[in-house]
PDB file of C-alpha atoms in Angstrom:
ATOM      1  CA  MET A   1      47.776 190.775  28.586  1.00 40.00           C
ATOM      2  CA  PRO A   2      44.699 189.440  29.915  1.00 42.00           C
ATOM      3  CA  PRO A   3      43.669 185.694  28.252  1.00 43.00           C
ATOM      4  CA  ARG A   4      41.232 186.371  25.474  1.00 41.00           C
ATOM      5  CA  ARG A   5      38.491 185.512  26.426  1.00 40.00           C
ATOM      6  CA  ALA A   6      36.416 182.859  23.528  1.00 47.00           C
ATOM      7  CA  VAL A   7      34.117 183.970  20.535  1.00 43.00           C
ATOM      8  CA  THR A   8      31.637 181.412  20.677  1.00 53.00           C
ATOM      9  CA  GLY A   9      31.296 180.908  25.110  1.00 58.00           C
ATOM     10  CA  ARG A  10      31.789 177.107  24.490  1.00 65.00           C
ATOM     11  CA  SER A  11      34.479 174.954  25.971  1.00 63.00           C
ATOM     12  CA  GLN A  12      38.037 175.157  24.978  1.00 69.00           C
ATOM     13  CA  GLU A  13      38.766 171.585  26.119  1.00 81.00           C
ATOM     14  CA  PRO A  14      39.226 169.664  23.261  1.00 84.00           C
ATOM     15  CA  ARG A  15      37.023 166.942  24.849  1.00 81.00           C
ATOM     16  CA  GLN A  16      34.659 169.113  25.855  1.00 86.00           C
ATOM     17  CA  ARG A  17      34.276 170.921  23.398  1.00 90.00           C
ATOM     18  CA  PHE A  18      33.587 167.217  21.144  1.00 91.00           C
ATOM     19  CA  ALA A  19      31.414 166.819  23.440  1.00 91.00           C
ATOM     20  CA  GLU A  20      28.800 169.978  23.059  1.00 92.00           C
ATOM     21  CA  GLU A  21      29.237 170.199  19.821  1.00 92.00           C
ATOM     22  CA  LEU A  22      27.363 167.048  19.090  1.00 94.00           C
ATOM     23  CA  ARG A  23      24.406 167.455  22.392  1.00 94.00           C
ATOM     24  CA  LEU A  24      23.706 170.937  19.782  1.00 93.00           C
ATOM     25  CA  LEU A  25      24.114 168.975  16.202  1.00 95.00           C
ATOM     26  CA  ARG A  26      21.458 166.750  17.773  1.00 95.00           C
ATOM     27  CA  ALA A  27      18.925 169.022  18.912  1.00 94.00           C
ATOM     28  CA  GLN A  28      19.030 171.943  16.202  1.00 93.00           C
ATOM     29  CA  LYS A  29      18.295 168.197  14.242  1.00 92.00           C
ATOM     30  CA  GLY A  30      15.359 168.094  16.721  1.00 94.00           C
ATOM     31  CA  ASP A  31      16.643 164.212  16.921  1.00 93.00           C
ATOM     32  CA  SER A  32      16.758 161.681  20.060  1.00 93.00           C
ATOM     33  CA  LEU A  33      20.130 159.240  20.602  1.00 93.00           C
ATOM     34  CA  ARG A  34      18.129 156.705  19.565  1.00 93.00           C
ATOM     35  CA  GLN A  35      16.637 158.281  16.193  1.00 93.00           C
ATOM     36  CA  LEU A  36      20.507 158.781  15.332  1.00 93.00           C
ATOM     37  CA  GLY A  37      21.817 155.433  16.452  1.00 93.00           C
ATOM     38  CA  GLU A  38      19.011 153.908  13.466  1.00 93.00           C
ATOM     39  CA  ALA A  39      19.718 156.299  10.687  1.00 93.00           C
ATOM     40  CA  LEU A  40      23.984 155.445  11.326  1.00 93.00           C
ATOM     41  CA  GLY A  41      23.541 151.937  11.838  1.00 92.00           C
ATOM     42  CA  ARG A  42      24.686 152.506  15.802  1.00 90.00           C
ATOM     43  CA  ASP A  43      24.442 151.703  18.486  1.00 89.00           C
ATOM     44  CA  TRP A  44      22.529 154.933  20.182  1.00 90.00           C
ATOM     45  CA  SER A  45      24.408 154.297  23.772  1.00 89.00           C
ATOM     46  CA  LEU A  46      27.927 155.223  22.441  1.00 88.00           C
ATOM     47  CA  PHE A  47      26.197 158.482  20.936  1.00 91.00           C
ATOM     48  CA  GLY A  48      24.533 158.858  24.420  1.00 90.00           C
ATOM     49  CA  LYS A  49      28.637 158.451  25.800  1.00 85.00           C
ATOM     50  CA  MET A  50      30.182 160.521  23.847  1.00 87.00           C
ATOM     51  CA  GLU A  51      27.977 163.965  24.129  1.00 89.00           C
ATOM     52  CA  SER A  52      28.530 163.095  28.180  1.00 87.00           C
ATOM     53  CA  GLY A  53      32.313 162.873  27.136  1.00 80.00           C
ATOM     54  CA  GLN A  54      33.064 158.906  28.768  1.00 73.00           C
ATOM     55  CA  THR A  55      34.397 158.548  24.950  1.00 75.00           C
ATOM     56  CA  ILE A  56      34.671 160.121  21.994  1.00 78.00           C
ATOM     57  CA  GLY A  57      34.563 156.872  19.446  1.00 77.00           C
ATOM     58  CA  GLY A  58      36.205 156.735  16.901  1.00 76.00           C
ATOM     59  CA  PRO A  59      37.163 158.501  13.610  1.00 80.00           C
ATOM     60  CA  GLU A  60      35.232 156.614  11.722  1.00 85.00           C
ATOM     61  CA  VAL A  61      32.586 157.612  14.055  1.00 88.00           C
ATOM     62  CA  ALA A  62      33.647 161.528  13.584  1.00 90.00           C
ATOM     63  CA  GLN A  63      33.716 161.096   9.723  1.00 92.00           C
ATOM     64  CA  ALA A  64      29.505 159.067   9.779  1.00 93.00           C
ATOM     65  CA  LEU A  65      28.137 161.985  12.466  1.00 95.00           C
ATOM     66  CA  ASP A  66      30.730 164.601  10.148  1.00 95.00           C
ATOM     67  CA  GLN A  67      28.195 163.648   6.932  1.00 94.00           C
ATOM     68  CA  TYR A  68      24.365 163.350   8.727  1.00 95.00           C
ATOM     69  CA  PHE A  69      24.846 167.019   9.962  1.00 95.00           C
ATOM     70  CA  GLY A  70      26.276 167.790   7.031  1.00 94.00           C
ATOM     71  CA  THR A  71      29.988 169.700   8.994  1.00 93.00           C
ATOM     72  CA  ALA A  72      31.801 169.383   6.395  1.00 90.00           C
ATOM     73  CA  GLY A  73      34.653 168.006   8.730  1.00 89.00           C
ATOM     74  CA  LEU A  74      33.765 169.943  11.559  1.00 92.00           C
ATOM     75  CA  LEU A  75      33.445 167.153  14.757  1.00 93.00           C
ATOM     76  CA  LEU A  76      36.608 164.401  13.030  1.00 90.00           C
ATOM     77  CA  THR A  77      38.169 168.091  13.354  1.00 91.00           C
ATOM     78  CA  LEU A  78      37.399 168.324  16.339  1.00 90.00           C
ATOM     79  CA  TRP A  79      37.267 164.223  17.454  1.00 85.00           C
ATOM     80  CA  GLU A  80      41.707 164.700  16.975  1.00 82.00           C
ATOM     81  CA  LEU A  81      41.879 167.513  18.617  1.00 84.00           C
ATOM     82  CA  ALA A  82      40.375 165.071  21.509  1.00 78.00           C
ATOM     83  CA  ALA A  83      42.832 162.248  20.526  1.00 68.00           C
ATOM     84  CA  GLY A  84      45.215 164.160  20.722  1.00 62.00           C
ATOM     85  CA  ASP A  85      45.133 166.327  23.946  1.00 64.00           C
ATOM     86  CA  PRO A  86      47.600 165.907  26.732  1.00 52.00           C
ATOM     87  CA  THR A  87      45.567 166.369  29.252  1.00 58.00           C
ATOM     88  CA  GLN A  88      43.216 163.579  28.806  1.00 52.00           C
ATOM     89  CA  PHE A  89      45.570 160.707  29.330  1.00 46.00           C
ATOM     90  CA  LYS A  90      45.904 159.972  32.918  1.00 60.00           C
ATOM     91  CA  GLU A  91      41.891 160.495  32.373  1.00 59.00           C
ATOM     92  CA  ARG A  92      41.562 157.965  29.810  1.00 59.00           C
ATOM     93  CA  TYR A  93      44.265 155.714  32.419  1.00 71.00           C
ATOM     94  CA  ARG A  94      41.664 156.245  35.383  1.00 74.00           C
ATOM     95  CA  ARG A  95      38.105 155.079  33.113  1.00 79.00           C
ATOM     96  CA  TYR A  96      40.295 152.086  31.992  1.00 82.00           C
ATOM     97  CA  MET A  97      41.132 151.197  35.174  1.00 81.00           C
ATOM     98  CA  ALA A  98      37.705 151.467  36.725  1.00 81.00           C
ATOM     99  CA  LEU A  99      36.800 149.337  33.540  1.00 88.00           C
ATOM    100  CA  GLU A 100      39.935 146.644  34.415  1.00 88.00           C
ATOM    101  CA  ALA A 101      38.217 146.124  37.908  1.00 85.00           C
ATOM    102  CA  GLU A 102      35.403 144.742  36.910  1.00 90.00           C
ATOM    103  CA  ALA A 103      36.170 143.062  33.085  1.00 93.00           C
ATOM    104  CA  LEU A 104      34.515 139.330  33.059  1.00 95.00           C
ATOM    105  CA  SER A 105      37.945 138.196  30.973  1.00 96.00           C
ATOM    106  CA  LEU A 106      41.454 140.549  30.021  1.00 97.00           C
ATOM    107  CA  TRP A 107      43.754 138.929  26.987  1.00 97.00           C
ATOM    108  CA  HIS A 108      46.839 141.310  27.441  1.00 97.00           C
ATOM    109  CA  PHE A 109      50.189 141.283  24.754  1.00 97.00           C
ATOM    110  CA  GLY A 110      53.107 142.723  26.073  1.00 95.00           C
ATOM    111  CA  VAL A 111      55.718 144.018  24.405  1.00 93.00           C
ATOM    112  CA  SER A 112      59.033 144.787  26.915  1.00 90.00           C
ATOM    113  CA  THR A 113      58.143 144.385  30.126  1.00 92.00           C
ATOM    114  CA  ILE A 114      55.718 142.690  31.808  1.00 93.00           C
ATOM    115  CA  HIS A 115      51.978 143.698  33.178  1.00 92.00           C
ATOM    116  CA  GLY A 116      50.943 145.460  35.921  1.00 89.00           C
ATOM    117  CA  LEU A 117      48.986 142.992  36.973  1.00 91.00           C
ATOM    118  CA  LEU A 118      51.621 140.717  38.130  1.00 94.00           C
ATOM    119  CA  GLN A 119      54.811 142.429  39.228  1.00 92.00           C
ATOM    120  CA  THR A 120      56.967 143.044  42.153  1.00 92.00           C
ATOM    121  CA  PRO A 121      57.294 145.815  43.630  1.00 90.00           C
ATOM    122  CA  GLY A 122      60.884 145.643  43.374  1.00 93.00           C
ATOM    123  CA  TYR A 123      60.018 145.710  39.563  1.00 93.00           C
ATOM    124  CA  ALA A 124      57.288 148.413  39.898  1.00 90.00           C
ATOM    125  CA  TYR A 125      59.985 150.817  41.690  1.00 90.00           C
ATOM    126  CA  VAL A 126      62.041 150.237  39.155  1.00 91.00           C
ATOM    127  CA  LEU A 127      59.822 150.689  35.968  1.00 87.00           C
ATOM    128  CA  LEU A 128      58.422 154.418  37.087  1.00 86.00           C
ATOM    129  CA  THR A 129      61.637 155.173  38.761  1.00 87.00           C
ATOM    130  CA  THR A 130      62.839 154.922  35.382  1.00 82.00           C
ATOM    131  CA  GLY A 131      59.736 156.304  34.115  1.00 76.00           C
ATOM    132  CA  GLY A 132      60.529 160.634  36.116  1.00 78.00           C
ATOM    133  CA  ILE A 133      58.320 159.767  39.386  1.00 78.00           C
ATOM    134  CA  LYS A 134      59.708 160.455  42.541  1.00 80.00           C
ATOM    135  CA  GLY A 135      58.982 160.942  46.412  1.00 81.00           C
ATOM    136  CA  GLY A 136      55.601 160.091  47.625  1.00 73.00           C
ATOM    137  CA  GLU A 137      54.213 159.961  44.727  1.00 74.00           C
ATOM    138  CA  LEU A 138      56.091 157.165  43.919  1.00 80.00           C
ATOM    139  CA  THR A 139      55.359 154.811  46.799  1.00 77.00           C
ATOM    140  CA  ARG A 140      51.577 155.558  46.270  1.00 74.00           C
ATOM    141  CA  GLN A 141      51.799 154.994  42.712  1.00 75.00           C
ATOM    142  CA  VAL A 142      54.145 150.788  43.530  1.00 78.00           C
ATOM    143  CA  GLU A 143      51.222 150.357  46.547  1.00 74.00           C
ATOM    144  CA  ALA A 144      49.004 151.124  44.009  1.00 74.00           C
ATOM    145  CA  ARG A 145      50.174 149.621  40.956  1.00 77.00           C
ATOM    146  CA  THR A 146      51.568 145.855  43.214  1.00 76.00           C
ATOM    147  CA  GLY A 147      47.315 146.423  45.051  1.00 75.00           C
ATOM    148  CA  ARG A 148      45.749 145.562  41.983  1.00 78.00           C
ATOM    149  CA  ARG A 149      47.139 142.736  41.539  1.00 80.00           C
ATOM    150  CA  GLU A 150      44.467 141.758  43.992  1.00 80.00           C
ATOM    151  CA  LEU A 151      42.222 141.209  41.396  1.00 84.00           C
ATOM    152  CA  LEU A 152      43.343 138.050  39.653  1.00 86.00           C
ATOM    153  CA  ALA A 153      42.877 136.616  43.140  1.00 81.00           C
ATOM    154  CA  GLY A 154      40.472 134.473  44.822  1.00 79.00           C
ATOM    155  CA  GLU A 155      37.403 132.274  43.725  1.00 81.00           C
ATOM    156  CA  ASP A 156      35.023 134.440  41.231  1.00 87.00           C
ATOM    157  CA  ALA A 157      38.809 135.748  39.902  1.00 91.00           C
ATOM    158  CA  PRO A 158      38.352 136.696  35.858  1.00 94.00           C
ATOM    159  CA  PRO A 159      40.266 134.926  33.535  1.00 95.00           C
ATOM    160  CA  PHE A 160      43.646 136.203  32.620  1.00 96.00           C
ATOM    161  CA  ARG A 161      45.977 135.532  29.701  1.00 97.00           C
ATOM    162  CA  THR A 162      49.160 137.562  28.945  1.00 97.00           C
ATOM    163  CA  ILE A 163      51.595 136.901  25.139  1.00 97.00           C
ATOM    164  CA  LEU A 164      54.655 137.677  26.540  1.00 97.00           C
ATOM    165  CA  SER A 165      57.333 138.936  23.947  1.00 96.00           C
ATOM    166  CA  GLU A 166      60.875 137.458  24.795  1.00 95.00           C
ATOM    167  CA  ALA A 167      62.383 141.059  25.785  1.00 94.00           C
ATOM    168  CA  ALA A 168      60.674 141.055  28.839  1.00 94.00           C
ATOM    169  CA  LEU A 169      62.454 138.363  29.931  1.00 94.00           C
ATOM    170  CA  ARG A 170      65.519 139.143  29.058  1.00 93.00           C
ATOM    171  CA  THR A 171      65.107 142.579  29.865  1.00 91.00           C
ATOM    172  CA  PRO A 172      66.378 142.052  33.357  1.00 90.00           C
ATOM    173  CA  LEU A 173      66.986 144.419  36.611  1.00 91.00           C
ATOM    174  CA  GLY A 174      69.860 146.190  37.901  1.00 89.00           C
ATOM    175  CA  ASP A 175      69.493 144.052  40.703  1.00 91.00           C
ATOM    176  CA  ALA A 176      69.746 139.946  40.215  1.00 92.00           C
ATOM    177  CA  GLU A 177      67.693 139.727  44.288  1.00 93.00           C
ATOM    178  CA  GLU A 178      64.444 141.962  42.281  1.00 94.00           C
ATOM    179  CA  TRP A 179      64.423 140.586  39.395  1.00 95.00           C
ATOM    180  CA  ARG A 180      64.540 136.835  40.754  1.00 95.00           C
ATOM    181  CA  LYS A 181      61.940 137.788  43.205  1.00 95.00           C
ATOM    182  CA  GLN A 182      59.741 138.437  39.458  1.00 95.00           C
ATOM    183  CA  LEU A 183      61.196 135.350  37.538  1.00 96.00           C
ATOM    184  CA  GLU A 184      59.650 133.630  40.974  1.00 96.00           C
ATOM    185  CA  HIS A 185      56.454 135.608  40.812  1.00 94.00           C
ATOM    186  CA  LEU A 186      55.458 134.913  37.411  1.00 95.00           C
ATOM    187  CA  ALA A 187      56.455 131.152  37.762  1.00 94.00           C
ATOM    188  CA  GLU A 188      53.858 131.123  40.446  1.00 93.00           C
ATOM    189  CA  ALA A 189      51.452 133.410  38.937  1.00 91.00           C
ATOM    190  CA  THR A 190      51.195 130.283  36.197  1.00 90.00           C
ATOM    191  CA  GLU A 191      50.332 127.938  38.491  1.00 91.00           C
ATOM    192  CA  ARG A 192      46.735 130.128  39.438  1.00 92.00           C
ATOM    193  CA  PRO A 193      43.826 128.006  37.521  1.00 92.00           C
ATOM    194  CA  ASN A 194      42.527 131.408  36.334  1.00 94.00           C
ATOM    195  CA  LEU A 195      46.116 132.962  34.335  1.00 95.00           C
ATOM    196  CA  THR A 196      47.726 131.535  30.798  1.00 96.00           C
ATOM    197  CA  LEU A 197      51.075 132.738  29.994  1.00 97.00           C
ATOM    198  CA  GLN A 198      52.761 132.632  26.757  1.00 97.00           C
ATOM    199  CA  VAL A 199      56.072 134.119  25.239  1.00 97.00           C
ATOM    200  CA  LEU A 200      56.419 135.716  21.864  1.00 97.00           C
ATOM    201  CA  PRO A 201      59.840 133.574  20.707  1.00 95.00           C
ATOM    202  CA  HIS A 202      62.469 136.077  19.492  1.00 91.00           C
ATOM    203  CA  GLY A 203      62.306 134.075  16.010  1.00 88.00           C
ATOM    204  CA  SER A 204      58.415 134.572  15.607  1.00 89.00           C
ATOM    205  CA  GLY A 205      58.876 137.597  13.753  1.00 85.00           C
ATOM    206  CA  PRO A 206      57.957 140.599  12.458  1.00 86.00           C
ATOM    207  CA  HIS A 207      53.625 141.365  14.072  1.00 90.00           C
ATOM    208  CA  GLY A 208      51.325 143.690  14.148  1.00 89.00           C
ATOM    209  CA  LEU A 209      51.467 144.709  16.936  1.00 91.00           C
ATOM    210  CA  VAL A 210      55.153 144.603  16.850  1.00 86.00           C
ATOM    211  CA  SER A 211      55.592 147.907  19.325  1.00 85.00           C
ATOM    212  CA  THR A 212      52.640 148.222  21.492  1.00 88.00           C
ATOM    213  CA  ASP A 213      51.413 147.137  24.510  1.00 93.00           C
ATOM    214  CA  VAL A 214      47.486 146.610  24.708  1.00 95.00           C
ATOM    215  CA  MET A 215      45.172 144.610  26.772  1.00 96.00           C
ATOM    216  CA  PHE A 216      42.118 143.110  25.843  1.00 97.00           C
ATOM    217  CA  LEU A 217      38.786 143.800  28.516  1.00 96.00           C
ATOM    218  CA  ARG A 218      35.740 142.418  28.364  1.00 96.00           C
ATOM    219  CA  LEU A 219      32.889 143.611  29.749  1.00 94.00           C
ATOM    220  CA  PRO A 220      29.086 142.777  31.439  1.00 93.00           C
ATOM    221  CA  ASP A 221      27.802 144.618  29.004  1.00 91.00           C
ATOM    222  CA  GLY A 222      29.165 142.092  26.157  1.00 92.00           C
ATOM    223  CA  ARG A 223      31.314 145.244  24.811  1.00 92.00           C
ATOM    224  CA  THR A 224      34.705 144.093  24.333  1.00 95.00           C
ATOM    225  CA  VAL A 225      36.658 147.445  24.688  1.00 94.00           C
ATOM    226  CA  ALA A 226      41.386 147.616  24.413  1.00 95.00           C
ATOM    227  CA  TYR A 227      44.298 150.318  25.600  1.00 93.00           C
ATOM    228  CA  THR A 228      46.894 150.080  23.807  1.00 92.00           C
ATOM    229  CA  GLU A 229      50.107 151.873  25.277  1.00 84.00           C
ATOM    230  CA  ASN A 230      53.128 152.774  24.005  1.00 74.00           C
ATOM    231  CA  ALA A 231      55.990 154.515  26.238  1.00 64.00           C
ATOM    232  CA  HIS A 232      55.124 157.931  25.274  1.00 67.00           C
ATOM    233  CA  ARG A 233      51.395 157.810  25.533  1.00 73.00           C
ATOM    234  CA  GLY A 234      48.677 155.345  25.863  1.00 79.00           C
ATOM    235  CA  GLU A 235      45.092 155.185  24.699  1.00 85.00           C
ATOM    236  CA  LEU A 236      41.389 153.383  25.490  1.00 87.00           C
ATOM    237  CA  ILE A 237      39.860 152.130  22.507  1.00 89.00           C
ATOM    238  CA  GLU A 238      36.133 151.280  22.488  1.00 88.00           C
ATOM    239  CA  GLU A 239      35.352 151.792  18.655  1.00 88.00           C
ATOM    240  CA  THR A 240      33.915 148.348  17.572  1.00 89.00           C
ATOM    241  CA  SER A 241      36.011 149.017  14.334  1.00 90.00           C
ATOM    242  CA  SER A 242      39.024 149.455  16.081  1.00 91.00           C
ATOM    243  CA  VAL A 243      39.133 146.775  19.027  1.00 94.00           C
ATOM    244  CA  GLU A 244      38.116 143.836  16.051  1.00 95.00           C
ATOM    245  CA  ARG A 245      41.716 145.491  14.374  1.00 94.00           C
ATOM    246  CA  LEU A 246      43.396 144.706  17.125  1.00 95.00           C
ATOM    247  CA  GLN A 247      41.943 141.785  17.829  1.00 96.00           C
ATOM    248  CA  ARG A 248      43.117 140.452  14.820  1.00 96.00           C
ATOM    249  CA  ALA A 249      47.306 141.543  15.151  1.00 95.00           C
ATOM    250  CA  TYR A 250      46.617 139.187  19.063  1.00 97.00           C
ATOM    251  CA  ASP A 251      45.289 135.906  17.957  1.00 96.00           C
ATOM    252  CA  ALA A 252      47.359 135.861  14.568  1.00 95.00           C
ATOM    253  CA  VAL A 253      50.621 136.642  17.589  1.00 96.00           C
ATOM    254  CA  ARG A 254      48.613 134.481  20.053  1.00 96.00           C
ATOM    255  CA  ASP A 255      49.722 131.264  16.824  1.00 96.00           C
ATOM    256  CA  LEU A 256      53.129 132.119  16.742  1.00 96.00           C
ATOM    257  CA  ALA A 257      53.593 131.600  20.788  1.00 97.00           C
ATOM    258  CA  LEU A 258      54.992 129.023  23.056  1.00 97.00           C
ATOM    259  CA  SER A 259      52.115 127.119  24.346  1.00 96.00           C
ATOM    260  CA  PRO A 260      51.752 127.596  27.837  1.00 96.00           C
ATOM    261  CA  ALA A 261      53.089 123.745  28.931  1.00 96.00           C
ATOM    262  CA  GLU A 262      56.113 125.584  27.460  1.00 97.00           C
ATOM    263  CA  SER A 263      56.365 129.124  28.376  1.00 96.00           C
ATOM    264  CA  ARG A 264      56.730 127.829  32.607  1.00 96.00           C
ATOM    265  CA  LYS A 265      60.082 126.146  31.273  1.00 96.00           C
ATOM    266  CA  PHE A 266      61.423 129.064  29.783  1.00 96.00           C
ATOM    267  CA  VAL A 267      60.386 131.021  32.192  1.00 96.00           C
ATOM    268  CA  MET A 268      62.113 128.311  34.224  1.00 95.00           C
ATOM    269  CA  ARG A 269      64.661 128.882  32.551  1.00 95.00           C
ATOM    270  CA  MET A 270      65.409 131.946  32.450  1.00 94.00           C
ATOM    271  CA  LEU A 271      65.090 132.100  36.624  1.00 93.00           C
ATOM    272  CA  GLU A 272      67.696 129.818  36.430  1.00 93.00           C
ATOM    273  CA  GLU A 273      69.785 131.692  34.428  1.00 91.00           C
ATOM    274  CA  VAL A 274      69.617 134.588  37.710  1.00 88.00           C
ATOM    275  CA  PRO A 275      73.612 135.397  38.815  1.00 85.00           C
ATOM    276  CA  CYS A 276      72.600 134.400  42.187  1.00 76.00           C
ATOM    277  CA  GLU A 277      74.028 136.701  45.071  1.00 66.00           C
ATOM    278  CA  PRO A 278      77.819 136.237  46.564  1.00 57.00           C
ATOM    279  CA  SER A 279      78.121 134.518  49.555  1.00 47.00           C
ATOM    280  CA  THR A 280      79.357 136.099  52.249  1.00 45.00           C
TER     281      THR A 280
END
């Protein structure tokens, strides 16, 4: 059968369709972006980015727009389709990478792995292989990931705080020598003036980020965005209220973590526990 033709002629790609509907509804109402922002009490530039497809905002924004335009849940439905579209995940990550490169400061929490900015090639290779990547694509991704470490090098490197769950430091690689290199790299990184590492001990108990890796980026325009990730997907979060909720959870985790000095000692203890290679 030939592919079904769209009745309306509008985009069948969820993110683009959401942006199209926003542009159409605003045009029909005769509002400028600034007038829309004033009516909803939000920064008008957010709506410009939503209409251009740069972001889809948050569900509360979609609900507010539904109420303003009288669309009875249409925009929230389109937002949910755009947010859940699996074809968007790689695109979102590319946008995150662009924002990461211009960030003025970065704050990270890792549940079970060390962040890519602090990974050795051997560690990155194992993680990417476990994710099913192989061949030439594996080589390219390992190079790209380890190349990102340059972001934290040099005099103008942005401040970077990483809080690692103890599990991340007690999940060794199968290759003891590669694991040793990773821990050594982590210990050396703690000596940089722009980098702060803290360890969240097992005994800290439940917390708001118990199953979520998160990175916060403070951007030159004053905004802070968050990128959350689990074993199956990642999401760039730009809506202010959603970012603030994550920041409160992050602050609570930081209060539970070891001090930077105690955390470095913890890494050194883990390094001492790595089995030595047998002599030949």
